[in-house]
Amino acid sequence: MEPKKNPKANVGRNSSLFFAIGLALMLFLTNYAINYKTYDKELIDIGTLDMGEELEEEVPITETIATPPPPPPPPAAPEVIEVVEDEEEVEETVIESTETSQEEEIVEIEEVEVEEVEEIEEVPFAVIENVPVFPGCESGNNEAKKACMNKKMNEFIAKKFNTDLAQELGLSGIQQIRVFFKIDKNGDIVDIKARAPHPSLEKEAMRVIGLLPKMKPGKQRGKAVRVPYYLPIKFQVQD
């Protein structure tokens, strides 16, 4: 009995290949079946848009009112030109040139003497560099000369001032007189002023200050200057 198949043929030789092809085909069909969707025709009906009907806008009819034209401007008045006879003669101003020529002689100008204006300088007694010197107060510095000057003046006024005048005027108690004066550049006493309870006391104070001796003038930066001075006079009226 002869065999039906070829003994050399191996049926199971490509079985793994066929299995892989069948598996891939089954996976493809399964994926397609899962992702396949169906839609209801009634749900996707979006209707139809009718463009036949259009909105008609009614435009109101406006009436144009014709305005009358403006009246024409009045005619311009004719200019009347009056001819005035020029009877007055106008003198023309001639401007002479200030430029000089080479032919013009040069006049020599004599020297002009300028007078020096003496400036009156005044320095307060408290800040002057060199204070005025009362006779007998030449030694020492500025502070020593100031103290000596005050002492000498008080002694001088105590001798010369008439203190009995206040009693004769009917005044009582302590009397105070304020005296202002200046020591000029020559050392003389000038511009004496006084303030007192009575005019007679003012005159007496001015008289005594006028008797002060001539002093050595004060100096500022080596130059003699005028120095104002204030001196109070105070005394008790004897009852």
mmCIF file of C-alpha atoms in Angstrom:
data_model
loop_
_atom_site.group_PDB
_atom_site.id
_atom_site.type_symbol
_atom_site.label_atom_id
_atom_site.label_comp_id
_atom_site.label_asym_id
_atom_site.label_seq_id
_atom_site.Cartn_x
_atom_site.Cartn_y
_atom_site.Cartn_z
ATOM 1 C CA MET A 1 0.000 0.000 0.000
ATOM 2 C CA GLU A 2 1.503 3.338 -1.094
ATOM 3 C CA PRO A 3 1.531 6.316 1.263
ATOM 4 C CA LYS A 4 -0.701 9.268 0.277
ATOM 5 C CA LYS A 5 1.691 11.968 1.377
ATOM 6 C CA ASN A 6 5.232 12.704 0.513
ATOM 7 C CA PRO A 7 7.355 11.436 3.319
ATOM 8 C CA LYS A 8 9.747 14.302 2.857
ATOM 9 C CA ALA A 9 7.032 16.952 3.239
ATOM 10 C CA ASN A 10 6.938 18.648 6.765
ATOM 11 C CA VAL A 11 3.494 20.091 7.371
ATOM 12 C CA GLY A 12 4.357 21.764 10.707
ATOM 13 C CA ARG A 13 7.374 23.559 9.275
ATOM 14 C CA ASN A 14 5.562 27.029 8.806
ATOM 15 C CA SER A 15 3.067 26.673 11.606
ATOM 16 C CA SER A 16 4.587 29.511 13.684
ATOM 17 C CA LEU A 17 4.415 31.883 10.745
ATOM 18 C CA PHE A 18 0.789 31.124 10.079
ATOM 19 C CA PHE A 19 0.005 31.548 13.780
ATOM 20 C CA ALA A 20 1.588 35.013 13.849
ATOM 21 C CA ILE A 21 -0.310 36.096 10.724
ATOM 22 C CA GLY A 22 -3.596 34.848 12.128
ATOM 23 C CA LEU A 23 -2.961 36.548 15.471
ATOM 24 C CA ALA A 24 -2.202 39.901 13.790
ATOM 25 C CA LEU A 25 -5.351 39.605 11.664
ATOM 26 C CA MET A 26 -7.482 38.898 14.719
ATOM 27 C CA LEU A 27 -6.027 41.898 16.592
ATOM 28 C CA PHE A 28 -6.753 44.187 13.640
ATOM 29 C CA LEU A 29 -10.363 43.025 13.364
ATOM 30 C CA THR A 30 -10.867 43.340 17.120
ATOM 31 C CA ASN A 31 -9.491 46.938 17.155
ATOM 32 C CA TYR A 32 -11.657 47.928 14.220
ATOM 33 C CA ALA A 33 -14.746 46.480 15.852
ATOM 34 C CA ILE A 34 -14.054 48.353 19.109
ATOM 35 C CA ASN A 35 -13.455 51.743 17.424
ATOM 36 C CA TYR A 36 -16.334 51.435 14.962
ATOM 37 C CA LYS A 37 -19.141 53.878 15.791
ATOM 38 C CA THR A 38 -22.573 54.494 14.386
ATOM 39 C CA TYR A 39 -24.578 57.736 14.573
ATOM 40 C CA ASP A 40 -28.309 58.293 14.593
ATOM 41 C CA LYS A 41 -29.438 60.334 11.614
ATOM 42 C CA GLU A 42 -31.974 62.289 13.659
ATOM 43 C CA LEU A 43 -29.252 63.560 16.048
ATOM 44 C CA ILE A 44 -27.031 64.976 13.326
ATOM 45 C CA ASP A 45 -29.729 66.898 11.528
ATOM 46 C CA ILE A 46 -28.608 70.556 11.763
ATOM 47 C CA GLY A 47 -31.544 71.820 9.827
ATOM 48 C CA THR A 48 -31.517 74.216 6.943
ATOM 49 C CA LEU A 49 -30.870 77.954 6.943
ATOM 50 C CA ASP A 50 -33.354 79.941 4.977
ATOM 51 C CA MET A 51 -31.718 83.005 3.456
ATOM 52 C CA GLY A 52 -34.745 83.888 1.444
ATOM 53 C CA GLU A 53 -36.182 86.301 3.957
ATOM 54 C CA GLU A 54 -34.135 89.509 4.376
ATOM 55 C CA LEU A 55 -34.661 92.275 6.833
ATOM 56 C CA GLU A 56 -35.970 95.302 5.124
ATOM 57 C CA GLU A 57 -35.157 98.620 6.860
ATOM 58 C CA GLU A 58 -37.527 101.456 6.281
ATOM 59 C CA VAL A 59 -35.633 104.668 5.549
ATOM 60 C CA PRO A 60 -37.574 107.740 6.668
ATOM 61 C CA ILE A 61 -38.178 110.297 4.011
ATOM 62 C CA THR A 62 -36.601 113.633 4.970
ATOM 63 C CA GLU A 63 -37.583 116.906 3.432
ATOM 64 C CA THR A 64 -34.816 119.356 2.548
ATOM 65 C CA ILE A 65 -35.736 122.915 3.497
ATOM 66 C CA ALA A 66 -34.250 125.399 1.113
ATOM 67 C CA THR A 67 -32.819 128.397 3.039
ATOM 68 C CA PRO A 68 -32.922 131.777 1.348
ATOM 69 C CA PRO A 69 -29.548 133.146 0.238
ATOM 70 C CA PRO A 70 -28.000 135.911 2.431
ATOM 71 C CA PRO A 71 -28.584 139.481 1.345
ATOM 72 C CA PRO A 72 -25.799 141.030 -0.686
ATOM 73 C CA PRO A 73 -23.377 143.309 1.248
ATOM 74 C CA PRO A 74 -23.941 147.042 0.981
ATOM 75 C CA PRO A 75 -21.821 148.807 -1.585
ATOM 76 C CA ALA A 76 -18.592 150.308 -0.237
ATOM 77 C CA ALA A 77 -18.587 154.037 0.232
ATOM 78 C CA PRO A 78 -16.251 155.839 -2.113
ATOM 79 C CA GLU A 79 -13.088 157.129 -0.503
ATOM 80 C CA VAL A 80 -12.861 160.874 -0.317
ATOM 81 C CA ILE A 81 -9.265 162.023 -0.535
ATOM 82 C CA GLU A 82 -8.644 165.551 0.580
ATOM 83 C CA VAL A 83 -5.550 167.228 -0.724
ATOM 84 C CA VAL A 84 -3.972 169.403 1.965
ATOM 85 C CA GLU A 85 -1.483 171.984 0.943
ATOM 86 C CA ASP A 86 1.851 171.654 2.764
ATOM 87 C CA GLU A 87 2.480 175.143 4.039
ATOM 88 C CA GLU A 88 4.755 174.303 6.968
ATOM 89 C CA GLU A 89 8.377 173.532 6.286
ATOM 90 C CA VAL A 90 9.813 170.611 8.134
ATOM 91 C CA GLU A 91 13.407 170.932 9.189
ATOM 92 C CA GLU A 92 15.378 167.799 8.569
ATOM 93 C CA THR A 93 17.613 166.551 11.326
ATOM 94 C CA VAL A 94 21.157 166.149 10.151
ATOM 95 C CA ILE A 95 23.135 163.515 12.029
ATOM 96 C CA GLU A 96 26.779 164.379 12.037
ATOM 97 C CA SER A 97 29.320 161.605 11.957
ATOM 98 C CA THR A 98 31.458 161.144 15.049
ATOM 99 C CA GLU A 99 34.299 159.530 13.145
ATOM 100 C CA THR A 100 37.562 161.425 13.020
ATOM 101 C CA SER A 101 39.766 161.881 10.011
ATOM 102 C CA GLN A 102 43.535 161.879 9.739
ATOM 103 C CA GLU A 103 43.562 165.603 8.973
ATOM 104 C CA GLU A 104 41.843 166.512 12.258
ATOM 105 C CA GLU A 105 44.179 167.805 14.945
ATOM 106 C CA ILE A 106 44.361 165.937 18.226
ATOM 107 C CA VAL A 107 43.905 168.203 21.225
ATOM 108 C CA GLU A 108 45.917 167.282 24.266
ATOM 109 C CA ILE A 109 43.873 167.035 27.450
ATOM 110 C CA GLU A 110 45.414 168.311 30.608
ATOM 111 C CA GLU A 111 45.585 166.039 33.585
ATOM 112 C CA VAL A 112 42.383 166.003 35.586
ATOM 113 C CA GLU A 113 42.833 166.138 39.301
ATOM 114 C CA VAL A 114 40.397 163.907 41.148
ATOM 115 C CA GLU A 115 39.747 165.002 44.661
ATOM 116 C CA GLU A 116 39.736 162.165 47.111
ATOM 117 C CA VAL A 117 36.511 161.981 49.059
ATOM 118 C CA GLU A 118 37.260 161.454 52.680
ATOM 119 C CA GLU A 119 35.201 158.585 53.974
ATOM 120 C CA ILE A 120 33.993 158.958 57.530
ATOM 121 C CA GLU A 121 34.454 155.642 59.197
ATOM 122 C CA GLU A 122 32.942 154.843 62.545
ATOM 123 C CA VAL A 123 33.827 151.805 64.631
ATOM 124 C CA PRO A 124 32.096 150.823 67.907
ATOM 125 C CA PHE A 125 34.151 151.136 71.072
ATOM 126 C CA ALA A 126 33.709 147.438 71.911
ATOM 127 C CA VAL A 127 35.269 146.082 68.676
ATOM 128 C CA ILE A 128 37.853 148.704 67.689
ATOM 129 C CA GLU A 129 41.414 147.488 67.267
ATOM 130 C CA ASN A 130 43.068 150.403 69.112
ATOM 131 C CA VAL A 131 40.764 152.176 71.586
ATOM 132 C CA PRO A 132 40.910 155.935 72.204
ATOM 133 C CA VAL A 133 43.423 156.736 74.946
ATOM 134 C CA PHE A 134 42.440 158.988 77.837
ATOM 135 C CA PRO A 135 45.323 161.126 79.159
ATOM 136 C CA GLY A 136 47.223 159.026 81.699
ATOM 137 C CA CYS A 137 46.043 155.650 80.246
ATOM 138 C CA GLU A 138 48.753 155.105 77.632
ATOM 139 C CA SER A 139 50.164 151.863 79.079
ATOM 140 C CA GLY A 140 48.716 148.351 78.781
ATOM 141 C CA ASN A 141 46.588 146.551 76.185
ATOM 142 C CA ASN A 142 43.127 147.475 74.945
ATOM 143 C CA GLU A 143 41.332 146.035 77.961
ATOM 144 C CA ALA A 144 43.610 147.902 80.379
ATOM 145 C CA LYS A 145 43.132 151.147 78.442
ATOM 146 C CA LYS A 146 39.344 150.693 78.476
ATOM 147 C CA ALA A 147 39.285 150.123 82.241
ATOM 148 C CA CYS A 148 41.556 153.103 82.845
ATOM 149 C CA MET A 149 39.419 155.310 80.595
ATOM 150 C CA ASN A 150 36.204 154.399 82.432
ATOM 151 C CA LYS A 151 37.828 155.050 85.806
ATOM 152 C CA LYS A 152 39.270 158.431 84.748
ATOM 153 C CA MET A 153 35.948 159.570 83.276
ATOM 154 C CA ASN A 154 33.970 158.640 86.416
ATOM 155 C CA GLU A 155 36.441 160.541 88.586
ATOM 156 C CA PHE A 156 36.270 163.556 86.255
ATOM 157 C CA ILE A 157 32.452 163.648 86.229
ATOM 158 C CA ALA A 158 32.253 163.196 90.012
ATOM 159 C CA LYS A 159 34.344 166.360 90.422
ATOM 160 C CA LYS A 160 32.679 168.488 87.745
ATOM 161 C CA PHE A 161 29.006 167.492 87.920
ATOM 162 C CA ASN A 162 26.705 169.634 90.104
ATOM 163 C CA THR A 163 24.705 167.039 92.039
ATOM 164 C CA ASP A 164 22.948 169.769 94.084
ATOM 165 C CA LEU A 165 21.037 170.739 90.925
ATOM 166 C CA ALA A 166 18.665 167.786 91.301
ATOM 167 C CA GLN A 167 17.767 168.843 94.853
ATOM 168 C CA GLU A 168 17.132 172.407 93.671
ATOM 169 C CA LEU A 169 14.784 171.023 90.992
ATOM 170 C CA GLY A 170 12.808 169.145 93.667
ATOM 171 C CA LEU A 171 13.951 165.697 92.546
ATOM 172 C CA SER A 172 14.543 162.869 94.977
ATOM 173 C CA GLY A 173 15.943 159.373 95.002
ATOM 174 C CA ILE A 174 18.363 157.914 92.472
ATOM 175 C CA GLN A 175 18.825 159.934 89.294
ATOM 176 C CA GLN A 176 20.192 158.344 86.129
ATOM 177 C CA ILE A 177 21.417 160.248 83.083
ATOM 178 C CA ARG A 178 22.358 158.570 79.813
ATOM 179 C CA VAL A 179 25.025 160.388 77.843
ATOM 180 C CA PHE A 180 26.058 159.624 74.245
ATOM 181 C CA PHE A 181 29.032 161.208 72.480
ATOM 182 C CA LYS A 182 31.717 160.463 69.915
ATOM 183 C CA ILE A 183 35.481 160.763 69.905
ATOM 184 C CA ASP A 184 36.424 161.953 66.420
ATOM 185 C CA LYS A 185 39.585 161.344 64.390
ATOM 186 C CA ASN A 186 41.352 164.192 66.164
ATOM 187 C CA GLY A 187 40.482 162.956 69.647
ATOM 188 C CA ASP A 188 37.896 165.689 70.314
ATOM 189 C CA ILE A 189 34.491 165.093 71.943
ATOM 190 C CA VAL A 190 31.638 165.726 69.434
ATOM 191 C CA ASP A 191 27.922 164.965 68.965
ATOM 192 C CA ILE A 192 27.054 165.046 72.676
ATOM 193 C CA LYS A 193 23.512 163.920 73.547
ATOM 194 C CA ALA A 194 21.897 163.268 76.923
ATOM 195 C CA ARG A 195 18.667 161.846 78.341
ATOM 196 C CA ALA A 196 17.634 162.650 81.891
ATOM 197 C CA PRO A 197 14.489 163.007 84.055
ATOM 198 C CA HIS A 198 14.795 166.797 83.717
ATOM 199 C CA PRO A 199 16.093 169.039 80.896
ATOM 200 C CA SER A 200 18.373 170.884 83.331
ATOM 201 C CA LEU A 201 20.128 167.645 84.189
ATOM 202 C CA GLU A 202 20.619 166.963 80.491
ATOM 203 C CA LYS A 203 22.267 170.372 80.002
ATOM 204 C CA GLU A 204 24.504 169.834 83.027
ATOM 205 C CA ALA A 205 25.609 166.418 81.736
ATOM 206 C CA MET A 206 26.381 167.820 78.281
ATOM 207 C CA ARG A 207 28.362 170.667 79.854
ATOM 208 C CA VAL A 208 30.513 168.287 81.902
ATOM 209 C CA ILE A 209 31.174 165.940 78.960
ATOM 210 C CA GLY A 210 32.231 168.924 76.882
ATOM 211 C CA LEU A 211 34.953 169.629 79.459
ATOM 212 C CA LEU A 212 36.638 166.241 78.924
ATOM 213 C CA PRO A 213 40.279 166.534 77.830
ATOM 214 C CA LYS A 214 41.410 165.796 74.304
ATOM 215 C CA MET A 215 42.222 162.119 73.810
ATOM 216 C CA LYS A 216 44.321 160.069 71.465
ATOM 217 C CA PRO A 217 41.928 158.952 68.702
ATOM 218 C CA GLY A 218 41.039 155.322 68.175
ATOM 219 C CA LYS A 219 42.468 153.466 65.177
ATOM 220 C CA GLN A 220 41.179 150.701 62.943
ATOM 221 C CA ARG A 221 43.749 149.036 60.658
ATOM 222 C CA GLY A 222 46.198 151.813 61.450
ATOM 223 C CA LYS A 223 43.770 154.580 60.431
ATOM 224 C CA ALA A 224 42.169 157.068 62.838
ATOM 225 C CA VAL A 225 38.402 156.613 63.030
ATOM 226 C CA ARG A 226 35.437 158.031 64.892
ATOM 227 C CA VAL A 227 34.381 156.061 67.955
ATOM 228 C CA PRO A 228 30.918 156.374 69.595
ATOM 229 C CA TYR A 229 30.795 156.090 73.380
ATOM 230 C CA TYR A 230 28.012 155.610 75.929
ATOM 231 C CA LEU A 231 28.445 156.834 79.516
ATOM 232 C CA PRO A 232 25.764 156.476 82.219
ATOM 233 C CA ILE A 233 25.765 158.986 85.084
ATOM 234 C CA LYS A 234 24.023 157.807 88.261
ATOM 235 C CA PHE A 235 23.823 159.560 91.654
ATOM 236 C CA GLN A 236 21.685 159.754 94.797
ATOM 237 C CA VAL A 237 19.887 163.014 95.718
ATOM 238 C CA GLN A 238 20.599 163.941 99.330
ATOM 239 C CA ASP A 239 17.461 164.668 101.314
#
